[in-house]
CSV table of N, CA and C in Angstrom, one decimal:
chain,number,residue,atom,x,y,z
K,1,MET,N,0.9,-1.3,0.1
K,1,MET,CA,-0.1,0.1,-0.1
K,1,MET,C,1.0,1.2,0.0
K,2,ASP,N,0.9,2.2,-0.7
K,2,ASP,CA,1.2,3.4,-1.0
K,2,ASP,C,0.7,4.5,0.2
K,3,GLU,N,1.5,5.3,0.4
K,3,GLU,CA,1.0,6.4,1.3
K,3,GLU,C,-0.1,7.1,1.0
K,4,ARG,N,-0.2,7.4,-0.2
K,4,ARG,CA,-1.8,8.0,-0.7
K,4,ARG,C,-2.7,7.1,-0.6
K,5,THR,N,-2.6,5.9,-0.7
K,5,THR,CA,-3.8,4.8,-0.5
K,5,THR,C,-4.1,5.1,1.2
K,6,THR,N,-3.1,4.8,1.8
K,6,THR,CA,-3.1,4.8,3.2
K,6,THR,C,-3.9,5.9,3.9
K,7,HIS,N,-3.7,7.4,3.5
K,7,HIS,CA,-4.1,8.4,3.7
K,7,HIS,C,-5.7,8.4,3.3
K,8,LYS,N,-6.0,8.0,2.1
K,8,LYS,CA,-7.6,7.8,1.7
K,8,LYS,C,-8.0,7.0,2.7
K,9,GLU,N,-7.6,5.7,2.9
K,9,GLU,CA,-8.3,4.9,3.8
K,9,GLU,C,-8.7,5.5,5.4
K,10,GLN,N,-7.4,6.3,5.9
K,10,GLN,CA,-7.5,7.1,6.9
K,10,GLN,C,-9.0,8.0,7.3
K,11,ARG,N,-8.8,8.5,6.1
K,11,ARG,CA,-10.1,9.8,5.7
K,11,ARG,C,-11.4,8.9,5.8
K,12,ALA,N,-11.4,7.8,5.1
K,12,ALA,CA,-12.7,7.0,4.9
K,12,ALA,C,-12.9,6.5,6.4
K,13,ALA,N,-12.3,6.4,7.2
K,13,ALA,CA,-12.4,5.3,8.3
K,13,ALA,C,-12.9,6.5,9.4
K,14,ALA,N,-12.2,7.8,9.2
K,14,ALA,CA,-12.3,9.3,10.3
K,14,ALA,C,-14.1,9.3,10.0
K,15,ALA,N,-14.3,9.3,8.4
K,15,ALA,CA,-15.7,9.6,8.3
K,15,ALA,C,-16.5,8.8,8.9
K,16,ARG,N,-16.3,7.4,8.8
K,16,ARG,CA,-17.3,6.3,9.2
K,16,ARG,C,-17.2,6.4,10.9
K,17,PHE,N,-16.2,7.0,11.6
K,17,PHE,CA,-16.1,7.1,12.9
K,17,PHE,C,-17.4,8.3,13.4
K,18,VAL,N,-17.1,9.4,12.3
K,18,VAL,CA,-17.8,10.7,12.6
K,18,VAL,C,-19.1,10.3,12.6
K,19,ARG,N,-19.4,9.5,11.3
K,19,ARG,CA,-21.0,9.3,11.3
K,19,ARG,C,-21.6,8.5,12.3
K,20,ASP,N,-20.7,7.3,12.7
K,20,ASP,CA,-21.3,6.6,13.9
K,20,ASP,C,-21.2,7.0,15.0
K,21,ALA,N,-20.4,8.0,15.4
K,21,ALA,CA,-20.2,8.6,16.8
K,21,ALA,C,-21.3,9.6,17.2
K,22,ALA,N,-20.8,10.3,18.3
K,22,ALA,CA,-21.7,11.3,18.7
K,22,ALA,C,-21.6,12.4,18.1
K,23,ALA,N,-21.2,12.8,16.9
K,23,ALA,CA,-21.2,14.0,16.4
K,23,ALA,C,-22.4,14.6,15.8
K,24,VAL,N,-23.5,13.6,16.0
K,24,VAL,CA,-24.5,14.2,15.2
K,24,VAL,C,-25.3,15.4,16.4
K,25,VAL,N,-24.7,15.7,17.4
K,25,VAL,CA,-25.4,16.5,18.3
K,25,VAL,C,-24.6,17.8,18.0
K,26,ARG,N,-25.5,18.8,17.8
K,26,ARG,CA,-24.8,20.3,17.9
K,26,ARG,C,-24.8,20.7,19.0
K,27,PRO,N,-23.4,21.4,19.2
K,27,PRO,CA,-23.0,22.0,20.3
K,27,PRO,C,-23.9,23.3,20.5
K,28,GLY,N,-24.3,24.1,21.8
K,28,GLY,CA,-25.0,24.6,22.2
K,28,GLY,C,-24.1,26.0,21.7
K,29,HIS,N,-24.6,27.2,21.9
K,29,HIS,CA,-24.0,28.7,21.7
K,29,HIS,C,-22.7,28.9,22.8
K,30,LEU,N,-21.5,28.8,22.3
K,30,LEU,CA,-20.4,29.0,23.4
K,30,LEU,C,-20.1,30.4,23.5
K,31,GLY,N,-20.5,31.5,22.6
K,31,GLY,CA,-19.8,32.9,22.7
K,31,GLY,C,-20.5,33.6,23.6
K,32,SER,N,-20.6,35.0,23.6
K,32,SER,CA,-21.3,35.8,24.3
K,32,SER,C,-22.6,36.4,23.8
K,33,THR,N,-22.5,37.4,23.0
K,33,THR,CA,-23.8,37.5,22.2
K,33,THR,C,-23.8,37.2,20.9
K,34,LYS,N,-24.9,36.9,19.9
K,34,LYS,CA,-24.8,36.4,18.7
K,34,LYS,C,-24.6,37.5,17.9
K,35,ASP,N,-23.9,37.5,16.7
K,35,ASP,CA,-23.6,38.6,16.0
K,35,ASP,C,-24.7,38.6,14.9
K,36,PRO,N,-25.3,40.1,14.7
K,36,PRO,CA,-26.8,40.1,13.9
K,36,PRO,C,-26.5,39.4,12.5
K,37,GLY,N,-25.3,39.2,12.0
K,37,GLY,CA,-24.6,38.7,10.7
K,37,GLY,C,-25.3,37.2,10.6
K,38,ASP,N,-25.3,36.3,11.7
K,38,ASP,CA,-25.4,35.1,12.0
K,38,ASP,C,-26.8,34.7,11.9
K,39,ALA,N,-27.5,34.9,10.6
K,39,ALA,CA,-28.8,34.5,10.3
K,39,ALA,C,-28.7,33.8,9.0
K,40,TRP,N,-29.9,33.3,8.5
K,40,TRP,CA,-30.0,33.0,7.3
K,40,TRP,C,-30.7,33.9,6.4
K,41,VAL,N,-30.8,34.0,5.0
K,41,VAL,CA,-31.4,35.0,4.2
K,41,VAL,C,-31.6,34.0,3.3
K,42,GLU,N,-33.0,34.3,2.7
K,42,GLU,CA,-33.7,33.6,1.7
K,42,GLU,C,-34.5,34.5,0.5
K,43,GLY,N,-34.4,33.8,-0.6
K,43,GLY,CA,-34.9,34.5,-1.7
K,43,GLY,C,-34.8,33.3,-3.0
K,44,GLU,N,-35.3,34.1,-4.2
K,44,GLU,CA,-35.2,33.2,-5.2
K,44,GLU,C,-34.0,32.1,-5.7
K,45,ALA,N,-32.9,32.4,-5.3
K,45,ALA,CA,-31.6,31.5,-5.3
K,45,ALA,C,-31.8,30.5,-4.4
K,46,GLY,N,-32.4,30.7,-3.2
K,46,GLY,CA,-32.4,29.7,-2.3
K,46,GLY,C,-31.9,30.4,-1.2
K,47,LYS,N,-31.6,29.4,-0.2
K,47,LYS,CA,-31.3,30.1,1.5
K,47,LYS,C,-29.7,29.8,1.5
K,48,PHE,N,-29.2,31.0,2.3
K,48,PHE,CA,-27.7,31.0,2.3
K,48,PHE,C,-27.6,31.9,3.8
K,49,TRP,N,-26.4,31.3,4.4
K,49,TRP,CA,-25.6,31.9,5.7
K,49,TRP,C,-25.0,33.3,5.8
K,50,GLY,N,-25.7,34.0,6.3
K,50,GLY,CA,-24.9,35.4,6.6
K,50,GLY,C,-25.7,36.2,6.1
K,51,ARG,N,-26.6,37.1,7.0
K,51,ARG,CA,-27.3,38.5,6.6
K,51,ARG,C,-26.5,39.4,5.8
K,52,PHE,N,-25.3,39.5,6.2
K,52,PHE,CA,-24.4,40.4,5.3
K,52,PHE,C,-23.5,39.8,4.2
K,53,GLY,N,-23.8,38.6,3.8
K,53,GLY,CA,-23.0,37.6,3.0
K,53,GLY,C,-21.8,36.8,3.9
K,54,SER,N,-21.3,36.3,3.2
K,54,SER,CA,-20.3,35.1,3.8
K,54,SER,C,-18.9,35.3,2.9
K,55,ALA,N,-17.9,34.8,3.7
K,55,ALA,CA,-16.4,34.8,3.1
K,55,ALA,C,-15.8,33.7,3.8
K,56,GLY,N,-14.9,33.0,2.9
K,56,GLY,CA,-14.1,31.7,3.1
K,56,GLY,C,-12.8,32.0,2.9
K,57,LEU,N,-11.8,31.5,3.4
K,57,LEU,CA,-10.3,31.4,3.3
K,57,LEU,C,-9.6,30.3,2.7
K,58,LEU,N,-9.4,30.5,1.0
K,58,LEU,CA,-8.6,29.4,0.6
K,58,LEU,C,-6.9,29.4,0.6
K,59,VAL,N,-6.3,28.9,1.9
K,59,VAL,CA,-5.2,29.1,2.0
K,59,VAL,C,-4.2,27.8,1.1
K,60,PHE,N,-3.1,28.4,0.4
K,60,PHE,CA,-2.4,27.6,-0.3
K,60,PHE,C,-1.0,27.7,0.1
K,61,ASP,N,-0.4,26.4,0.2
K,61,ASP,CA,1.1,26.2,0.8
K,61,ASP,C,1.3,25.3,-0.5
K,62,ALA,N,2.4,25.9,-1.4
K,62,ALA,CA,3.2,25.3,-2.2
K,62,ALA,C,3.6,24.0,-1.9
K,63,GLY,N,3.9,23.6,-0.7
K,63,GLY,CA,5.0,22.2,-0.3
K,63,GLY,C,3.5,21.2,0.0
K,64,ARG,N,2.1,21.7,0.4
K,64,ARG,CA,1.2,20.8,1.4
K,64,ARG,C,0.0,20.9,0.5
K,65,GLY,N,-0.2,21.9,-0.4
K,65,GLY,CA,-1.8,22.0,-1.3
K,65,GLY,C,-2.3,23.1,-0.4
K,66,VAL,N,-3.6,22.7,-0.4
K,66,VAL,CA,-4.7,23.8,0.2
K,66,VAL,C,-5.3,23.5,1.5
K,67,LEU,N,-5.5,24.2,2.5
K,67,LEU,CA,-5.9,23.9,3.7
K,67,LEU,C,-7.7,23.7,3.8
K,68,LEU,N,-7.9,22.6,3.9
K,68,LEU,CA,-9.5,22.1,4.0
K,68,LEU,C,-9.9,21.8,5.2
K,69,GLN,N,-11.5,22.2,5.4
K,69,GLN,CA,-12.2,22.1,6.6
K,69,GLN,C,-13.0,20.8,6.7
K,70,HIS,N,-13.2,20.0,7.3
K,70,HIS,CA,-14.1,18.9,7.1
K,70,HIS,C,-15.2,19.5,8.3
K,71,ARG,N,-16.2,19.7,7.5
K,71,ARG,CA,-17.4,20.4,8.2
K,71,ARG,C,-18.1,19.5,9.3
K,72,ALA,N,-18.4,19.9,10.6
K,72,ALA,CA,-19.0,19.3,11.5
K,72,ALA,C,-20.3,18.9,11.0
K,73,ILE,N,-20.9,17.6,11.4
K,73,ILE,CA,-22.2,16.9,10.8
K,73,ILE,C,-23.3,17.7,11.0
K,74,TRP,N,-23.4,18.7,12.2
K,74,TRP,CA,-24.6,19.3,12.6
K,74,TRP,C,-24.6,20.6,11.6
K,75,SER,N,-23.8,21.1,11.1
K,75,SER,CA,-23.6,22.2,10.1
K,75,SER,C,-24.5,21.9,8.6
K,76,HIS,N,-24.6,23.1,8.4
K,76,HIS,CA,-25.1,23.0,6.8
K,76,HIS,C,-24.5,22.4,6.0
K,77,HIS,N,-24.7,21.3,5.1
K,77,HIS,CA,-24.2,20.3,4.4
K,77,HIS,C,-23.0,19.7,5.2
K,78,GLY,N,-23.2,19.2,6.6
K,78,GLY,CA,-22.5,18.9,7.4
K,78,GLY,C,-21.4,17.0,6.9
K,79,GLY,N,-20.5,17.3,7.5
K,79,GLY,CA,-19.7,15.9,6.8
K,79,GLY,C,-18.9,16.2,5.4
K,80,THR,N,-19.2,17.4,4.7
K,80,THR,CA,-18.6,17.7,3.6
K,80,THR,C,-17.2,18.6,4.0
K,81,TRP,N,-16.4,18.9,2.9
K,81,TRP,CA,-15.0,19.4,2.8
K,81,TRP,C,-15.2,20.5,2.5
K,82,GLY,N,-15.1,22.1,3.2
K,82,GLY,CA,-14.8,23.2,2.2
K,82,GLY,C,-13.5,24.3,2.9
K,83,LEU,N,-13.8,25.4,2.8
K,83,LEU,CA,-13.1,26.3,3.4
K,83,LEU,C,-13.4,26.7,4.7
K,84,PRO,N,-12.7,27.1,5.7
K,84,PRO,CA,-12.7,27.6,6.9
K,84,PRO,C,-13.3,29.1,6.5
K,85,GLY,N,-14.7,29.6,7.1
K,85,GLY,CA,-15.2,30.6,6.7
K,85,GLY,C,-16.7,30.8,7.5
K,86,GLY,N,-17.1,32.0,6.8
K,86,GLY,CA,-18.7,32.0,7.7
K,86,GLY,C,-19.1,33.4,7.5
K,87,ALA,N,-20.2,33.7,8.2
K,87,ALA,CA,-21.0,35.1,7.8
K,87,ALA,C,-20.2,36.2,8.3
K,88,LEU,N,-20.2,37.2,7.1
K,88,LEU,CA,-19.8,38.4,7.6
K,88,LEU,C,-20.3,39.2,8.9
K,89,HIS,N,-19.8,40.2,9.4
K,89,HIS,CA,-20.4,40.9,10.2
K,89,HIS,C,-21.1,42.3,9.7
K,90,ALA,N,-21.7,43.4,9.9
K,90,ALA,CA,-22.3,44.4,9.3
K,90,ALA,C,-21.1,45.3,9.2
K,91,GLY,N,-21.0,45.6,8.1
K,91,GLY,CA,-19.6,46.6,7.6
K,91,GLY,C,-18.4,45.9,7.4
K,92,GLU,N,-18.5,44.7,7.5
K,92,GLU,CA,-17.0,43.9,7.5
K,92,GLU,C,-16.8,43.6,6.0
K,93,ALA,N,-15.6,44.2,5.6
K,93,ALA,CA,-14.9,43.4,4.6
K,93,ALA,C,-14.9,42.4,4.1
K,94,ALA,N,-15.1,41.9,2.9
K,94,ALA,CA,-14.8,40.2,3.0
K,94,ALA,C,-13.4,39.5,3.2
K,95,VAL,N,-12.4,40.1,2.7
K,95,VAL,CA,-11.0,39.8,3.4
K,95,VAL,C,-11.2,39.9,4.6
K,96,ALA,N,-11.4,41.0,5.5
K,96,ALA,CA,-11.4,40.7,6.8
K,96,ALA,C,-11.9,39.9,7.3
K,97,GLY,N,-13.1,39.6,6.8
K,97,GLY,CA,-13.9,38.5,7.8
K,97,GLY,C,-13.6,37.2,7.3
K,98,ALA,N,-13.1,36.7,6.3
K,98,ALA,CA,-12.5,35.8,5.8
K,98,ALA,C,-11.2,35.3,6.6
K,99,LEU,N,-10.6,36.4,7.0
K,99,LEU,CA,-9.4,36.1,7.9
K,99,LEU,C,-9.9,35.9,9.2
K,100,ARG,N,-10.7,36.8,9.8
K,100,ARG,CA,-11.2,36.4,11.0
K,100,ARG,C,-11.7,35.2,11.3
K,101,GLU,N,-12.6,34.7,10.4
K,101,GLU,CA,-13.1,33.4,10.5
K,101,GLU,C,-12.3,32.3,10.4
K,102,ALA,N,-11.4,32.4,9.6
K,102,ALA,CA,-10.0,31.2,9.5
K,102,ALA,C,-9.4,31.5,10.8
K,103,TRP,N,-8.9,32.1,11.2
K,103,TRP,CA,-8.4,32.6,12.7
K,103,TRP,C,-9.4,31.8,13.8
K,104,GLU,N,-10.8,32.0,14.0
K,104,GLU,CA,-11.5,31.6,14.8
K,104,GLU,C,-11.4,29.7,14.6
K,105,GLU,N,-11.6,29.6,13.4
K,105,GLU,CA,-12.1,28.0,13.0
K,105,GLU,C,-10.8,27.3,13.0
K,106,ALA,N,-9.4,28.0,12.4
K,106,ALA,CA,-8.7,27.2,12.3
K,106,ALA,C,-7.1,27.6,12.6
K,107,GLY,N,-7.2,28.6,13.2
K,107,GLY,CA,-5.9,29.4,13.7
K,107,GLY,C,-4.9,29.6,12.8
K,108,VAL,N,-5.6,30.2,11.6
K,108,VAL,CA,-4.5,31.0,10.5
K,108,VAL,C,-4.2,31.8,10.4
K,109,PRO,N,-3.0,32.3,10.7
K,109,PRO,CA,-2.4,33.6,11.5
K,109,PRO,C,-2.2,34.5,10.3
K,110,ARG,N,-3.0,35.6,10.3
K,110,ARG,CA,-3.1,36.5,9.0
K,110,ARG,C,-1.9,37.0,9.0
K,111,GLU,N,-1.3,37.2,9.8
K,111,GLU,CA,0.3,37.8,9.5
K,111,GLU,C,1.2,37.0,8.5
K,112,ASN,N,1.1,35.9,8.4
K,112,ASN,CA,1.6,34.8,7.5
K,112,ASN,C,0.9,34.8,6.1
K,113,MET,N,-0.1,35.4,5.9
K,113,MET,CA,-0.9,35.1,4.5
K,113,MET,C,-0.4,36.7,3.5
K,114,GLU,N,-0.5,36.1,2.5
K,114,GLU,CA,-0.5,37.0,1.2
K,114,GLU,C,-1.5,36.8,0.2
K,115,LEU,N,-2.3,37.7,0.1
K,115,LEU,CA,-3.6,37.7,-0.9
K,115,LEU,C,-3.2,37.6,-2.3
K,116,LEU,N,-3.9,36.6,-2.9
K,116,LEU,CA,-3.5,36.4,-4.3
K,116,LEU,C,-4.5,36.9,-5.1
K,117,PHE,N,-5.9,36.6,-4.4
K,117,PHE,CA,-7.1,36.8,-5.4
K,117,PHE,C,-8.4,36.8,-4.7
K,118,THR,N,-9.5,37.3,-5.0
K,118,THR,CA,-10.8,37.0,-4.4
K,118,THR,C,-11.8,36.7,-5.8
K,119,SER,N,-12.5,35.6,-5.6
K,119,SER,CA,-13.5,35.3,-6.1
K,119,SER,C,-15.1,35.5,-5.7
K,120,VAL,N,-16.1,35.9,-6.3
K,120,VAL,CA,-17.3,36.5,-5.7
K,120,VAL,C,-18.5,35.5,-6.4
K,121,TYR,N,-19.2,35.0,-5.3
K,121,TYR,CA,-20.6,34.5,-6.1
K,121,TYR,C,-21.9,35.4,-5.4
K,122,ASP,N,-22.2,35.7,-6.5
K,122,ASP,CA,-23.3,37.1,-6.1
K,122,ASP,C,-24.5,36.3,-6.6
K,123,VAL,N,-25.6,36.2,-5.7
K,123,VAL,CA,-27.2,36.0,-6.3
K,123,VAL,C,-28.1,37.3,-6.2
K,124,GLY,N,-27.7,38.5,-5.7
K,124,GLY,CA,-28.3,39.5,-5.6
K,124,GLY,C,-28.7,40.0,-4.4
K,125,TYR,N,-29.1,39.2,-3.6
K,125,TYR,CA,-29.6,39.7,-2.2
K,125,TYR,C,-28.2,38.9,-1.3
K,126,TRP,N,-27.6,38.1,-1.6
K,126,TRP,CA,-26.4,37.5,-0.8
K,126,TRP,C,-25.1,37.2,-1.6
K,127,SER,N,-24.1,36.9,-0.9
K,127,SER,CA,-23.0,36.9,-2.0
K,127,SER,C,-21.7,36.0,-0.9
K,128,TYR,N,-21.2,35.5,-1.4
K,128,TYR,CA,-20.2,34.7,-1.1
K,128,TYR,C,-18.5,35.1,-1.4
K,129,THR,N,-17.6,35.3,-0.7
K,129,THR,CA,-16.4,35.8,-1.5
K,129,THR,C,-15.5,34.7,-0.7
K,130,THR,N,-14.7,34.2,-1.8
K,130,THR,CA,-13.8,33.4,-1.5
K,130,THR,C,-12.2,34.1,-1.7
K,131,VAL,N,-11.8,34.1,-0.5
K,131,VAL,CA,-10.4,34.9,-0.5
K,131,VAL,C,-9.4,34.1,-0.5
K,132,VAL,N,-8.3,34.1,-1.8
K,132,VAL,CA,-7.5,33.2,-2.0
K,132,VAL,C,-6.1,33.9,-1.2
K,133,VAL,N,-5.3,33.2,-0.7
K,133,VAL,CA,-4.3,33.5,0.0
K,133,VAL,C,-3.1,32.5,0.0
K,134,SER,N,-1.8,33.2,-0.2
K,134,SER,CA,-0.7,32.0,0.0
K,134,SER,C,-0.3,32.3,1.5
K,135,ALA,N,0.3,30.8,1.9
K,135,ALA,CA,1.0,31.0,3.1
K,135,ALA,C,2.6,31.4,3.0
K,136,VAL,N,2.7,32.5,3.5
K,136,VAL,CA,4.2,32.9,3.4
K,136,VAL,C,4.7,32.1,4.4
K,137,GLU,N,4.7,31.6,5.4
K,137,GLU,CA,5.3,31.1,6.6
K,137,GLU,C,4.8,29.8,6.5
K,138,PRO,N,5.0,28.4,6.5
K,138,PRO,CA,4.4,27.3,6.7
K,138,PRO,C,3.8,27.5,8.4
K,139,PHE,N,2.5,27.0,8.9
K,139,PHE,CA,2.1,27.0,10.0
K,139,PHE,C,1.1,25.6,10.3
K,140,GLU,N,0.9,25.2,11.2
K,140,GLU,CA,0.0,24.2,11.2
K,140,GLU,C,-1.3,24.8,12.0
K,141,ALA,N,-2.5,24.2,11.2
K,141,ALA,CA,-3.7,24.7,11.8
K,141,ALA,C,-4.4,24.0,12.7
K,142,VAL,N,-5.3,24.4,13.5
K,142,VAL,CA,-5.8,24.2,14.7
K,142,VAL,C,-7.2,24.2,14.8
K,143,ILE,N,-7.7,23.1,15.1
K,143,ILE,CA,-9.1,22.9,15.1
K,143,ILE,C,-9.5,24.0,16.3
K,144,SER,N,-10.0,25.1,16.5
K,144,SER,CA,-10.1,25.9,17.5
K,144,SER,C,-12.0,26.4,17.7
K,145,ASP,N,-13.0,25.5,17.4
K,145,ASP,CA,-14.1,25.8,17.6
K,145,ASP,C,-15.2,24.9,17.2
K,146,PRO,N,-16.2,24.5,17.6
K,146,PRO,CA,-17.1,23.3,17.2
K,146,PRO,C,-17.4,23.0,15.7
K,147,GLU,N,-16.9,23.7,14.9
K,147,GLU,CA,-17.4,23.8,13.4
K,147,GLU,C,-16.6,22.7,12.6
K,148,SER,N,-15.7,22.4,13.1
K,148,SER,CA,-14.7,21.5,12.2
K,148,SER,C,-14.5,19.9,12.8
K,149,LEU,N,-14.8,19.1,11.7
K,149,LEU,CA,-14.2,17.6,12.4
K,149,LEU,C,-12.7,17.5,12.4
K,150,ALA,N,-12.2,18.0,11.1
K,150,ALA,CA,-10.8,17.8,10.7
K,150,ALA,C,-10.4,19.3,9.8
K,151,LEU,N,-9.1,19.3,9.9
K,151,LEU,CA,-8.4,20.5,8.9
K,151,LEU,C,-7.3,19.6,8.0
K,152,GLU,N,-7.2,19.9,7.1
K,152,GLU,CA,-6.2,19.2,6.5
K,152,GLU,C,-5.6,20.1,5.4
K,153,TRP,N,-4.1,19.5,5.0
K,153,TRP,CA,-3.6,20.0,4.1
K,153,TRP,C,-4.0,19.0,2.6
K,154,VAL,N,-4.3,19.2,1.7
K,154,VAL,CA,-4.8,18.4,0.7
K,154,VAL,C,-4.2,19.0,-0.5
K,155,PRO,N,-3.3,17.9,-1.3
K,155,PRO,CA,-2.6,18.5,-2.7
K,155,PRO,C,-3.5,19.1,-3.5
K,156,LEU,N,-3.3,19.8,-4.4
K,156,LEU,CA,-4.5,20.2,-5.4
K,156,LEU,C,-5.2,19.1,-6.1
K,157,ASP,N,-4.2,17.9,-6.6
K,157,ASP,CA,-4.9,16.8,-7.1
K,157,ASP,C,-5.7,16.0,-6.8
K,158,ASP,N,-5.8,16.1,-5.3
K,158,ASP,CA,-6.6,15.2,-4.6
K,158,ASP,C,-7.9,16.1,-3.9
K,159,VAL,N,-8.0,17.3,-4.2
K,159,VAL,CA,-9.4,18.0,-3.7
K,159,VAL,C,-10.5,17.5,-4.3
K,160,ALA,N,-10.5,17.2,-5.5
K,160,ALA,CA,-12.1,16.7,-6.2
K,160,ALA,C,-12.1,15.6,-5.8
K,161,GLU,N,-11.4,14.7,-5.1
K,161,GLU,CA,-11.8,13.6,-4.7
K,161,GLU,C,-12.2,13.4,-3.5
K,162,LEU,N,-12.7,14.3,-2.6
K,162,LEU,CA,-13.3,14.5,-1.5
K,162,LEU,C,-14.5,14.8,-1.8
K,163,PRO,N,-15.4,14.4,-0.4
K,163,PRO,CA,-16.9,14.8,-0.6
K,163,PRO,C,-17.0,16.4,-0.3
K,164,LEU,N,-17.2,17.1,-1.4
K,164,LEU,CA,-17.1,18.8,-1.3
K,164,LEU,C,-18.2,19.3,-0.8
K,165,HIS,N,-18.3,20.4,0.0
K,165,HIS,CA,-19.4,21.3,-0.1
K,165,HIS,C,-19.9,21.8,-1.4
K,166,PRO,N,-21.1,21.7,-1.8
K,166,PRO,CA,-21.6,21.6,-2.8
K,166,PRO,C,-21.1,23.2,-3.9
K,167,GLY,N,-21.1,24.2,-2.7
K,167,GLY,CA,-20.6,25.4,-3.0
K,167,GLY,C,-19.4,25.5,-3.6
K,168,PHE,N,-18.5,24.9,-2.8
K,168,PHE,CA,-17.0,24.7,-2.8
K,168,PHE,C,-16.7,23.8,-4.3
K,169,LYS,N,-17.5,22.9,-4.4
K,169,LYS,CA,-17.3,21.9,-5.4
K,169,LYS,C,-17.6,22.5,-6.9
K,170,ALA,N,-18.4,23.5,-6.9
K,170,ALA,CA,-18.9,24.0,-7.9
K,170,ALA,C,-17.9,25.0,-8.4
K,171,ALA,N,-17.2,25.8,-7.6
K,171,ALA,CA,-16.3,26.8,-7.8
K,171,ALA,C,-14.9,26.1,-7.8
K,172,TRP,N,-14.4,25.1,-7.3
K,172,TRP,CA,-13.3,24.4,-7.3
K,172,TRP,C,-12.6,24.6,-8.5
K,173,PRO,N,-13.1,24.1,-9.8
K,173,PRO,CA,-12.5,24.2,-11.1
K,173,PRO,C,-11.6,25.5,-11.2
K,174,GLU,N,-12.6,26.6,-11.2
K,174,GLU,CA,-12.0,27.7,-11.4
K,174,GLU,C,-11.1,28.0,-10.5
K,175,LEU,N,-11.0,27.8,-9.5
K,175,LEU,CA,-10.4,28.5,-8.4
K,175,LEU,C,-9.0,28.0,-8.5
K,176,ARG,N,-9.1,26.5,-8.6
K,176,ARG,CA,-7.7,25.9,-9.1
K,176,ARG,C,-6.9,26.6,-10.4
K,177,GLY,N,-7.8,26.9,-11.5
K,177,GLY,CA,-7.1,27.5,-12.3
K,177,GLY,C,-6.4,28.7,-12.2
K,178,ARG,N,-7.2,29.6,-11.6
K,178,ARG,CA,-6.7,30.8,-11.2
K,178,ARG,C,-5.5,30.9,-10.0
K,179,LEU,N,-5.6,29.7,-9.1
K,179,LEU,CA,-4.3,29.6,-8.6
K,179,LEU,C,-3.3,29.2,-9.2
K,180,GLU,N,-3.3,28.2,-10.0
K,180,GLU,CA,-2.4,27.5,-10.6
K,180,GLU,C,-1.6,28.6,-11.5
K,181,GLY,N,-2.7,29.6,-12.0
K,181,GLY,CA,-2.0,30.6,-13.1
K,181,GLY,C,-1.3,31.7,-12.3
K,182,SER,N,-1.5,32.1,-10.9
K,182,SER,CA,-1.0,33.0,-10.1
K,182,SER,C,0.4,32.5,-9.5
K,183,ASN,N,0.9,31.3,-9.8
K,183,ASN,CA,2.0,30.8,-9.0
K,183,ASN,C,3.0,30.6,-10.0
């Protein structure tokens, strides 16, 4: 068995464990007051999280790939892989929100990031901004809230093999092309 097969088998075993274990229980609210941006919005295109929009951080490390978050089972599209991110606060710029969310969820140090580009998905009444950065210095991601089952550095060639969050899955081919073109 090669290392790549072993890694895939470990991920599959972890997914089975999570599905079969107590991860189906959503933790209670652990913060102080809820931010007004933490709400669903609905319209013709569907239901989306983040009253003021949402943003996620796609961190690229040339030696390790991209940092992905295995989403908690209780979350929207739980059990899928996507980007650390979430709802923007009122008046918060997308880049600032993505960096804040990635710090809160994965310990991504903003001072080690270099902005490469942004990509916006906009349905008129809601938008999601993918903020793509390069890690200037290597760092270890740390699960720092209950929204993640795992955080992993995934080689570019392996990303599409994972069960991806539907929005990220749709965006990945273009994001990958732009990412490869910027390096």
